[in-house]
PDB file of C-alpha atoms in Angstrom:
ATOM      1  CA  UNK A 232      97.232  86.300 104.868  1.00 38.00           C
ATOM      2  CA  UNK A 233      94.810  85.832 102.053  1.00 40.00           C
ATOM      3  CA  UNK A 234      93.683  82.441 103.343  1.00 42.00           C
ATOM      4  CA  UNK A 235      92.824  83.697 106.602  1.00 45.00           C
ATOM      5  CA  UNK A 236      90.425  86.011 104.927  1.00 47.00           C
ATOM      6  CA  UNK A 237      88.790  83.863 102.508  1.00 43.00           C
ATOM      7  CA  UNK A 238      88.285  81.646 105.716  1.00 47.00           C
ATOM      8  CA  UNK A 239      86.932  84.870 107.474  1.00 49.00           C
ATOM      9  CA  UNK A 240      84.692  85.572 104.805  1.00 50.00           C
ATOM     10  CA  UNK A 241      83.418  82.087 104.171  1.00 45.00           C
ATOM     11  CA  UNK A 242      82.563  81.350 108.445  1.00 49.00           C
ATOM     12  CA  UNK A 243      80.659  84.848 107.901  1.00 50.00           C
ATOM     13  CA  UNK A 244      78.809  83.678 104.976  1.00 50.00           C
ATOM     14  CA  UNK A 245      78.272  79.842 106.299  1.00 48.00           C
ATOM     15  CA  UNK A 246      76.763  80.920 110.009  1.00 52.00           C
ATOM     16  CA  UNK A 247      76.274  84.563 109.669  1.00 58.00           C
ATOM     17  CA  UNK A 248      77.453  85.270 113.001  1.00 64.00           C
ATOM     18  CA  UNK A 249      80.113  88.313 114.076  1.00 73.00           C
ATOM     19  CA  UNK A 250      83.431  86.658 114.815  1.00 83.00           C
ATOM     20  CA  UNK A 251      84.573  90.059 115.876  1.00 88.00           C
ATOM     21  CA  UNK A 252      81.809  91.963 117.444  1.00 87.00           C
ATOM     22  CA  UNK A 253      82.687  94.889 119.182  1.00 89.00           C
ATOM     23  CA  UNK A 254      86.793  93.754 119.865  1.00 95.00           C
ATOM     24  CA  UNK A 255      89.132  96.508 119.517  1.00 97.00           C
ATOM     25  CA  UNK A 256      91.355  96.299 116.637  1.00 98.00           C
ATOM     26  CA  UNK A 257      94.376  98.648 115.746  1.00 98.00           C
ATOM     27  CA  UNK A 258      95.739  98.401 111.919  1.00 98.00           C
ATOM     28  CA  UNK A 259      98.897 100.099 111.299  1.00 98.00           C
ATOM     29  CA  UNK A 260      99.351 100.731 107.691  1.00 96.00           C
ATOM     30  CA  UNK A 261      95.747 100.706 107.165  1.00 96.00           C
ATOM     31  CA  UNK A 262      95.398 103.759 104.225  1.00 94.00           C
ATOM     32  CA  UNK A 263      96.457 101.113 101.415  1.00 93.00           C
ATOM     33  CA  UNK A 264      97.362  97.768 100.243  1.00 92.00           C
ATOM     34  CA  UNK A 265      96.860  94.810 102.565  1.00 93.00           C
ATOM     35  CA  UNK A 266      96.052  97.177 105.997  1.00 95.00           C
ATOM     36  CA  UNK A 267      92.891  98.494 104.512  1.00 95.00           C
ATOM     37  CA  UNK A 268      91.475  94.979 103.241  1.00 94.00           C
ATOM     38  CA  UNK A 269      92.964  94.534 106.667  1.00 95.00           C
ATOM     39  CA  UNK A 270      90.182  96.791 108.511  1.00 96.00           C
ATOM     40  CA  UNK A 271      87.580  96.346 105.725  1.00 95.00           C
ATOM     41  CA  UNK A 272      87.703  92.095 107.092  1.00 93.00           C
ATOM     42  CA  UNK A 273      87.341  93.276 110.936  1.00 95.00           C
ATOM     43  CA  UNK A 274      84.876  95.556 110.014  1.00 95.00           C
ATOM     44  CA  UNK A 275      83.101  93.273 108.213  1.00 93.00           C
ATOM     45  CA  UNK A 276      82.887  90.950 111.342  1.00 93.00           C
ATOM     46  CA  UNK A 277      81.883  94.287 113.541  1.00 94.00           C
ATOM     47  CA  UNK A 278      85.383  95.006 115.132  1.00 96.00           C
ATOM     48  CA  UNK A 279      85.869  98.862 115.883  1.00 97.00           C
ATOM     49  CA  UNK A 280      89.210 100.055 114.101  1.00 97.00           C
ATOM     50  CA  UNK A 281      91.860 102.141 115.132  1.00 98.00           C
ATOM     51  CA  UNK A 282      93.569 103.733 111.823  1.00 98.00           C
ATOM     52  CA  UNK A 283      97.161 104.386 112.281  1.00 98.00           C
ATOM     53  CA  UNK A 284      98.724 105.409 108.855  1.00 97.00           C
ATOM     54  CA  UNK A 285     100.376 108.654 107.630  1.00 96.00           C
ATOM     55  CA  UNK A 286      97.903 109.702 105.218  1.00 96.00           C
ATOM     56  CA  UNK A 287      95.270 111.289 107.233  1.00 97.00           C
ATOM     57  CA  UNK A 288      92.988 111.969 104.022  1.00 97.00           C
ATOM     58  CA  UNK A 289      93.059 107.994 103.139  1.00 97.00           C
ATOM     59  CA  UNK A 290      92.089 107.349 106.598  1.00 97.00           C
ATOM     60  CA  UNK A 291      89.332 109.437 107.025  1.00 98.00           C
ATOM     61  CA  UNK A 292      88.177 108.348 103.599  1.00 97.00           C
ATOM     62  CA  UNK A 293      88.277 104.709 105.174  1.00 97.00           C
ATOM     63  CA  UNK A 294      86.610 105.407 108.265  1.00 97.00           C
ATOM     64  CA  UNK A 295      83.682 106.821 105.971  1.00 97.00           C
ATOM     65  CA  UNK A 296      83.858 103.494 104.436  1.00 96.00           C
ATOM     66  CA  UNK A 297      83.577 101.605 107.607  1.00 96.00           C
ATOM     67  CA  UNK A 298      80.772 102.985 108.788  1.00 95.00           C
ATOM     68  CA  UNK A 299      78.823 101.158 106.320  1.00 93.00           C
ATOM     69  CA  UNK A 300      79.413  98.366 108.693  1.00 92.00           C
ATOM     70  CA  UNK A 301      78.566  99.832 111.675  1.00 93.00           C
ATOM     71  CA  UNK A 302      82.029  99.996 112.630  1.00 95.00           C
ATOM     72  CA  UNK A 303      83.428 103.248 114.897  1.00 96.00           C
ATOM     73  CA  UNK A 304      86.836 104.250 113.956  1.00 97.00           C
ATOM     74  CA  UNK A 305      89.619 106.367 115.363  1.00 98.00           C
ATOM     75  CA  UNK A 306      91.767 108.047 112.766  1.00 98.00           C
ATOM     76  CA  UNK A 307      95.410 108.342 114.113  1.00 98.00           C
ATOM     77  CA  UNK A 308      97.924 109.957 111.522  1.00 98.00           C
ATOM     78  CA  UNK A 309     101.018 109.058 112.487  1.00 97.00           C
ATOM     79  CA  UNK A 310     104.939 107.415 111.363  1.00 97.00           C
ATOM     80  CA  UNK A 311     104.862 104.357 113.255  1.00 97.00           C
ATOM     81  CA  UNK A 312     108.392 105.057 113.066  1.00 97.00           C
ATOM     82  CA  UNK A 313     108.534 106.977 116.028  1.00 98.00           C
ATOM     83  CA  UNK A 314     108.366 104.889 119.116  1.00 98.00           C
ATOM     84  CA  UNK A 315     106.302 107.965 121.196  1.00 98.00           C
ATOM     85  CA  UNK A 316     103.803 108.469 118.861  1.00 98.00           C
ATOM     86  CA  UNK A 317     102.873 104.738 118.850  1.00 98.00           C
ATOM     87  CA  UNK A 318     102.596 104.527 122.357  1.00 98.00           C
ATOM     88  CA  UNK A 319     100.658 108.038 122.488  1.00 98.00           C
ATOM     89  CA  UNK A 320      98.518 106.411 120.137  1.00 98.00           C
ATOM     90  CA  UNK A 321      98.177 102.897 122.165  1.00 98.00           C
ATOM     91  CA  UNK A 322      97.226 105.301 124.813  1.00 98.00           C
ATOM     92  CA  UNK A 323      94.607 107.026 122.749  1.00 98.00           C
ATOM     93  CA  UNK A 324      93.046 104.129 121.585  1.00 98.00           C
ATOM     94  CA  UNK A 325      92.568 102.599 124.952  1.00 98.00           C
ATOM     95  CA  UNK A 326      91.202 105.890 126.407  1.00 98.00           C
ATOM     96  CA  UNK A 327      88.402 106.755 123.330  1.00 98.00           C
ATOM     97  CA  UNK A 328      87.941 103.109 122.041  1.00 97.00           C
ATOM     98  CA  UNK A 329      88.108 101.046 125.182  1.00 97.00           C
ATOM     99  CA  UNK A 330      90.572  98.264 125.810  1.00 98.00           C
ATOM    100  CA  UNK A 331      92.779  97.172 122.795  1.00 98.00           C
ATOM    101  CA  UNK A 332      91.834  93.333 121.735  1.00 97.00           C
ATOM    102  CA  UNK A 333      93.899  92.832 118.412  1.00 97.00           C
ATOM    103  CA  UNK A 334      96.838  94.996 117.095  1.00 97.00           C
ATOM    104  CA  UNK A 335      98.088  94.300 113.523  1.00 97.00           C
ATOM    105  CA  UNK A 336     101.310  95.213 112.692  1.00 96.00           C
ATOM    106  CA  UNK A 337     101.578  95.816 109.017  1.00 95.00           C
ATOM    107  CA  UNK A 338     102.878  99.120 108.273  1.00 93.00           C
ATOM    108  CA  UNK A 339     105.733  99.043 105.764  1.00 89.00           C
ATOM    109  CA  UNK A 340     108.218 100.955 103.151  1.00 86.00           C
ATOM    110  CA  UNK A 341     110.231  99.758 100.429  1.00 89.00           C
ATOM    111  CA  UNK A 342     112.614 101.271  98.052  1.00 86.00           C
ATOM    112  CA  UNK A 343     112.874  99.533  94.673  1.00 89.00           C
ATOM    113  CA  UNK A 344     116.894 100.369  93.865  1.00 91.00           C
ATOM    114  CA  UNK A 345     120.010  98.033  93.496  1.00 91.00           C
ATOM    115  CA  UNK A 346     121.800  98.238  96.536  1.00 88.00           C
ATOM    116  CA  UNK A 347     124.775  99.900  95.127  1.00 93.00           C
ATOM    117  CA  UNK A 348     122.420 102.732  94.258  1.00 95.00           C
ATOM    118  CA  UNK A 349     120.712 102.865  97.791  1.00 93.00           C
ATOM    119  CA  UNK A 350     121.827 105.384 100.134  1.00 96.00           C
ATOM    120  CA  UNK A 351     122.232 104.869 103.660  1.00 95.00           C
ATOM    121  CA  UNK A 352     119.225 107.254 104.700  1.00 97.00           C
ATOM    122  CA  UNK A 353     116.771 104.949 102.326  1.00 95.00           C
ATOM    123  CA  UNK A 354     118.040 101.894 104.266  1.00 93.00           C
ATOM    124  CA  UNK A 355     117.798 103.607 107.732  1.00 96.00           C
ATOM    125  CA  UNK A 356     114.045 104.657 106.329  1.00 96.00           C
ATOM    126  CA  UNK A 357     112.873 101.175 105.488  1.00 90.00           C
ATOM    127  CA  UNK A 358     114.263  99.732 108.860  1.00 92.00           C
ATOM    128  CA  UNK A 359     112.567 102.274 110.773  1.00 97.00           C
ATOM    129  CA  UNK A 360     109.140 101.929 109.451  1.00 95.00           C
ATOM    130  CA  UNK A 361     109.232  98.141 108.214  1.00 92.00           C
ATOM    131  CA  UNK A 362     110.944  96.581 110.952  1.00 94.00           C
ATOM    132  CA  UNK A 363     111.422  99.344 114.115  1.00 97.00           C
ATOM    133  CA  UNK A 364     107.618  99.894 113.593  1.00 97.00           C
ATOM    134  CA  UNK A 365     106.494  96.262 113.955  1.00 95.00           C
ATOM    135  CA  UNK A 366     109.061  96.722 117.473  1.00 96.00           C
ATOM    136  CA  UNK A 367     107.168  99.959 118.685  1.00 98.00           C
ATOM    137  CA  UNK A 368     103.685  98.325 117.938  1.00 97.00           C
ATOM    138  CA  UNK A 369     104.305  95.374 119.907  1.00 96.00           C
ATOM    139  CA  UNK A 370     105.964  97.291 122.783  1.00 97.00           C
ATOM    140  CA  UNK A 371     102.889  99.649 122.923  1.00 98.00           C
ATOM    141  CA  UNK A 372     100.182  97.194 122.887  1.00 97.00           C
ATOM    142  CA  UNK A 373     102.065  94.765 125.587  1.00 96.00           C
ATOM    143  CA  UNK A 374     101.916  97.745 127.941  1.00 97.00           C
ATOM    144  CA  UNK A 375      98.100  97.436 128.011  1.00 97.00           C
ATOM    145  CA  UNK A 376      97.829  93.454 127.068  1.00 96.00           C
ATOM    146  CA  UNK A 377     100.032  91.943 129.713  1.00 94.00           C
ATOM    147  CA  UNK A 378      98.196  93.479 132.846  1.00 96.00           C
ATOM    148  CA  UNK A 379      95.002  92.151 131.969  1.00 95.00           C
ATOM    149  CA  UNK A 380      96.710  88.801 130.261  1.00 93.00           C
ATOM    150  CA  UNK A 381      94.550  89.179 127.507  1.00 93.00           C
ATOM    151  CA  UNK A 382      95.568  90.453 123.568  1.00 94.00           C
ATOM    152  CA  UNK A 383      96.605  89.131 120.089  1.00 93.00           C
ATOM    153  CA  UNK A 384      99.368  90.821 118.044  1.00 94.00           C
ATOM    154  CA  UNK A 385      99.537  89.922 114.464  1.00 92.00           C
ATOM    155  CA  UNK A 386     102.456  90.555 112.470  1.00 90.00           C
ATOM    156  CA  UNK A 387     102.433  90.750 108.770  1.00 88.00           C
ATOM    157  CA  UNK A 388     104.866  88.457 107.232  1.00 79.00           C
ATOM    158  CA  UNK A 389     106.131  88.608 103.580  1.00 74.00           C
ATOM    159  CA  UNK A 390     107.569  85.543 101.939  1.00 71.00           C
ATOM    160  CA  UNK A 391     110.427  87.976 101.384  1.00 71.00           C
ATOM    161  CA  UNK A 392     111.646  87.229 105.117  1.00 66.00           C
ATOM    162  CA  UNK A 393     112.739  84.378 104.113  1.00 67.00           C
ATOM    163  CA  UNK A 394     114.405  85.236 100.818  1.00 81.00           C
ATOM    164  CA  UNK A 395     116.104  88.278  99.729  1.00 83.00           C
ATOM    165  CA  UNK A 396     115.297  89.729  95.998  1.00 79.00           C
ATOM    166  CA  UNK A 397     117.333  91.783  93.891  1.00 88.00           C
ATOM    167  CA  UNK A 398     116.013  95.612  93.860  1.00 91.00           C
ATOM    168  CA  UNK A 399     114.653  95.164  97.060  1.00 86.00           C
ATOM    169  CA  UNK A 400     117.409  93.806  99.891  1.00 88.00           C
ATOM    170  CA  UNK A 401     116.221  96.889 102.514  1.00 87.00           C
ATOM    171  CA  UNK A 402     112.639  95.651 102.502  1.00 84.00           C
ATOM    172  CA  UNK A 403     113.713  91.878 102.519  1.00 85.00           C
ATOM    173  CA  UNK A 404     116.061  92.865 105.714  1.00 85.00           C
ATOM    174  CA  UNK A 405     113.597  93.767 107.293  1.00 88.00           C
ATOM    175  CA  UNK A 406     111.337  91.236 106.987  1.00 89.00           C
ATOM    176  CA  UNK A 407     113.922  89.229 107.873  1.00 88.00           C
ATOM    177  CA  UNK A 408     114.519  91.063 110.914  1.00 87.00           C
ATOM    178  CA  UNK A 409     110.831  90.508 111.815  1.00 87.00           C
ATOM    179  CA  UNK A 410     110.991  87.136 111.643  1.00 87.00           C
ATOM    180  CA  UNK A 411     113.972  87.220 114.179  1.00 86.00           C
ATOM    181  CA  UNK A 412     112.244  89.432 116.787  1.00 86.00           C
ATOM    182  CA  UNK A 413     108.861  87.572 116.424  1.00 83.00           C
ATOM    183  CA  UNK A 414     110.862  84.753 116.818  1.00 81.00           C
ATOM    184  CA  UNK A 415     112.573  85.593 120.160  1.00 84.00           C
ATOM    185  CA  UNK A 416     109.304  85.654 122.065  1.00 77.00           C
ATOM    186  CA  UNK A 417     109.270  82.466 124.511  1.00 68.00           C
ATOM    187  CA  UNK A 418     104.923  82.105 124.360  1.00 58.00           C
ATOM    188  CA  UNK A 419     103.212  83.479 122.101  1.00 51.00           C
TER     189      UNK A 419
END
């Protein structure tokens, strides 16, 4: 994920052109962490960002920050756990915004236990956000991408969807679970 913004950055600084301009870009997870350095790189190349996080304070915060790029942004404070509130949102962002170009699915929850210590609620919680949330993301911005055949979906990957770690085996779960959805697609 890095790379692919050190090679945003670098086009930007070698020809100075937009590689964004103007596309439509929804960032789940975008308060903290890797979603805002997320929207701060589409920004940067003059996407307009939809904000979906549960922090509505961060968010506003960030779309104050964005504007220093020119970029509009549409705060939506929201658990991307809950499949109706991600497609209200899809809806939202399609109706303010204008047609959704890019949706990034990177929202995510961990709980840093062994597992005989975890209880069942703090795995369903994890699940939910980490990998149901990546689901309800990509189901909501198919609805509006497939009729007009036109729409990237990025998923967030973690090296630990490929390995499991101790302290960690809800988060690496789902991560793994990602990778099997993702994976399921026939095109891409």
């Amino acid at each position: 994920h890095v790379g692919f913004f050190l090679s945003l950055k670098f086009f930007t600084m070698a020809s100075n052109k937009k590689l964004f301009r103007d596309q439509i870009v929804v960032v789940t997870g975008s308060s903290a962490g890797i979603g805002r350095a997320i929207a701060y790189a589409f920004a940067e190349q003059g996407a307009h960002l939809s904000l979906i996080s549960r922090n509505e304070q961060r968010l506003n915060t960030l779309r104050k920050e964005l504007e220093t790029y020119g970029a509009k942004s549409l705060v939506l404070p929201l658990d991307v756990a809950n499949a109706g509130d991600i497609d209200t949102a899809a809806r939202q962002v399609e109706e303010q915004m204008g047609p959704i170009d890019i949706w990034v699915n990177n929202a995510m929850l961990s709980v840093f236990s062994p597992i005989k210590e975890m209880t069942p609620e703090e795995f369903k919680r994890v699940t939910d956000v980490t990998y149901l949330g990546y689901v309800y993301g990509t189901l909501a911005a198919l609805k509006y991408m497939l009729p007009r055949a036109r729409g990237m979906i990025i998923q967030v990957g973690s090296a630990l969807a490929y390995r499991g770690i101790p302290l960690q085996s809800a988060y690496c779960a789902a991560k793994h679970a990602i990778q099997g959805y993702w994976g399921a697609w026939p095109v891409r």
